[in-house]
């Protein structure tokens, strides 16, 4: 039977326990905070609560993607053992890391002509990327070959829905996504943007909703409108959040009401230090399998 390893990046925003239990290996992005370089290592170097407190106090982390040399070193440890690689990247609509991965693949293809590396663009981010990896691991465990799994991923990646809202617009202003005035007015009036990831894997603002209570209701209504099989949905669901666990738990409660047949317990992850460098604290993201993203 073909030996292959399923790998991804730390920006899938799941836990170390998840990676181990699903036999998925990951490589870390990086961020610089107050002049110090860190790995996006699932909260080991800087605990998430401390990280988001630093941002709330004015810190402005700068992120960097995985380099070609890092991919080469990461994958070569498997290729030397005769193990092929199926690597799934963070969305190309958000990061250029797929270019580094493809450059590394080209180098290693030449060095290990009897081995195979396949690179799949997830068109996903945060725990939506993590949810996609979870489904890929399921299909691998059902016996799919690496080539079959790649084709399944390409055919199904746009069915993973990502919906986000934020109750704090400060980091969106600092990152140049909105003006200072929009951030100030939005925070003053309690405006919470509702966003999603489109069919190109890009984060798109969809509407502005006034008050946290309303946006929590709205994100669940959106799920009800798009989730596969409606109230009969028996698939998986994940959330991620940045220093606002109570808001995420409020979403979970409403999701469980509209989708009582979910497969397993809803997982709430922390938004990692790379994705969180751009969102800041106060963001909740909801992920599920839905109709095909077309815009």
Coordinates of C-alpha atoms in Angstrom, one line a residue, residues 97-252:
X97 CA 2.9 30.3 0.9
X98 CA 1.8 28.0 -2.0
X99 CA 4.5 29.5 -4.1
X100 CA 7.2 28.6 -1.6
X101 CA 5.7 25.1 -1.4
X102 CA 5.7 24.7 -5.2
X103 CA 9.3 25.9 -5.4
X104 CA 10.3 23.3 -2.7
X105 CA 8.4 20.6 -4.6
X106 CA 10.4 21.4 -7.7
X107 CA 13.7 21.0 -5.9
X108 CA 12.7 17.8 -4.2
X109 CA 11.2 16.2 -7.3
X110 CA 14.6 16.5 -8.9
X111 CA 16.4 15.1 -5.9
X112 CA 13.9 12.3 -5.2
X113 CA 12.6 11.2 -8.6
X114 CA 11.1 8.0 -7.2
X115 CA 9.0 9.9 -4.6
X116 CA 6.0 12.1 -5.1
X117 CA 4.9 15.4 -3.6
X118 CA 1.4 16.9 -4.3
X119 CA 0.4 20.4 -3.2
X120 CA -3.2 21.3 -2.7
X121 CA -4.5 24.8 -2.2
X122 CA -7.2 24.6 0.5
X123 CA -8.8 27.9 -0.4
X124 CA -9.4 27.9 3.4
X125 CA -8.1 29.6 6.5
X126 CA -8.1 29.2 10.3
X127 CA -10.2 26.3 11.6
X128 CA -12.0 26.1 8.2
X129 CA -8.6 24.9 7.0
X130 CA -8.6 22.7 10.0
X131 CA -12.0 21.3 9.3
X132 CA -10.9 20.6 5.7
X133 CA -7.9 18.7 7.0
X134 CA -10.2 16.7 9.3
X135 CA -12.3 15.6 6.4
X136 CA -9.2 14.8 4.3
X137 CA -7.9 12.6 7.2
X138 CA -11.3 10.8 7.2
X139 CA -11.0 10.0 3.5
X140 CA -7.4 8.9 3.9
X141 CA -8.4 6.5 6.7
X142 CA -11.1 5.1 4.5
X143 CA -8.4 4.0 2.1
X144 CA -8.0 6.7 -0.5
X145 CA -4.7 6.8 -2.3
X146 CA -2.8 10.1 -2.3
X147 CA -4.0 10.8 -5.9
X148 CA -7.6 10.0 -5.0
X149 CA -7.4 12.2 -1.9
X150 CA -6.0 15.1 -3.9
X151 CA -8.8 14.8 -6.4
X152 CA -11.4 14.6 -3.6
X153 CA -9.9 17.7 -2.0
X154 CA -10.0 19.7 -5.2
X155 CA -13.6 18.7 -5.8
X156 CA -14.8 19.5 -2.2
X157 CA -12.7 22.4 -0.9
X158 CA -15.4 25.0 -1.9
X159 CA -18.0 23.3 0.2
X160 CA -16.2 24.3 3.4
X161 CA -18.0 27.5 4.6
X162 CA -16.2 30.2 6.7
X163 CA -18.2 32.9 8.4
X164 CA -16.6 35.5 10.7
X165 CA -17.6 38.4 12.8
X166 CA -15.6 40.8 14.9
X167 CA -16.6 42.9 17.9
X168 CA -13.3 44.9 17.9
X169 CA -12.2 46.8 14.8
X170 CA -8.9 48.1 16.1
X171 CA -6.7 45.5 14.4
X172 CA -8.6 46.0 11.1
X173 CA -7.7 49.7 11.2
X174 CA -4.1 49.0 12.2
X175 CA -3.8 46.5 9.3
X176 CA -5.1 49.1 6.8
X177 CA -8.4 47.3 6.1
X178 CA -10.6 50.1 7.3
X179 CA -10.1 53.8 8.0
X180 CA -9.4 55.2 11.5
X181 CA -12.8 56.9 11.4
X182 CA -14.7 53.7 10.4
X183 CA -13.0 51.8 13.2
X184 CA -13.7 54.5 15.8
X185 CA -17.4 54.9 14.7
X186 CA -17.8 51.1 14.4
X187 CA -16.4 50.5 17.9
X188 CA -18.5 53.3 19.4
X189 CA -21.8 52.1 17.8
X190 CA -21.1 48.4 18.4
X191 CA -21.0 47.6 14.7
X192 CA -19.8 44.1 14.0
X193 CA -18.8 43.2 10.5
X194 CA -19.9 39.8 9.2
X195 CA -17.4 38.4 6.7
X196 CA -16.8 35.2 4.8
X197 CA -14.2 33.5 2.6
X198 CA -15.3 33.5 -1.0
X199 CA -14.7 31.0 -3.9
X200 CA -11.2 32.5 -4.5
X201 CA -10.2 32.0 -0.8
X202 CA -10.3 35.7 0.0
X203 CA -11.8 37.2 3.1
X204 CA -14.8 39.4 2.1
X205 CA -16.8 41.8 4.3
X206 CA -20.5 41.0 3.6
X207 CA -22.5 43.3 5.9
X208 CA -22.3 45.4 9.0
X209 CA -24.5 44.5 11.9
X210 CA -25.1 46.6 15.0
X211 CA -24.7 44.8 18.3
X212 CA -23.0 41.6 19.3
X213 CA -26.3 39.9 20.1
X214 CA -27.6 40.5 16.5
X215 CA -24.5 39.4 14.8
X216 CA -24.4 36.1 16.8
X217 CA -28.0 35.4 15.6
X218 CA -27.1 36.4 12.1
X219 CA -24.1 34.1 11.7
X220 CA -26.3 31.2 12.8
X221 CA -29.0 32.2 10.3
X222 CA -26.4 32.2 7.6
X223 CA -25.4 28.7 8.6
X224 CA -29.0 27.6 8.5
X225 CA -29.3 29.0 4.9
X226 CA -26.2 27.3 3.6
X227 CA -25.5 24.2 5.6
X228 CA -25.8 20.8 3.8
X229 CA -29.1 19.1 4.4
X230 CA -30.4 22.0 6.6
X231 CA -31.6 20.9 10.0
X232 CA -30.7 17.3 9.1
X233 CA -27.0 18.2 8.8
X234 CA -24.9 15.4 10.3
X235 CA -21.5 16.7 9.4
X236 CA -18.8 18.4 11.5
X237 CA -18.6 21.9 12.8
X238 CA -15.7 23.9 14.2
X239 CA -15.3 27.4 15.6
X240 CA -12.3 29.5 16.3
X241 CA -12.1 32.6 18.5
X242 CA -9.6 35.3 19.6
X243 CA -9.9 36.0 23.3
X244 CA -13.7 35.9 23.3
X245 CA -14.7 32.4 24.3
X246 CA -18.1 33.4 25.7
X247 CA -19.1 34.8 22.3
X248 CA -18.0 31.5 20.6
X249 CA -20.0 29.5 23.2
X250 CA -23.1 31.6 22.5
X251 CA -22.7 30.7 18.8
X252 CA -22.3 27.0 19.6

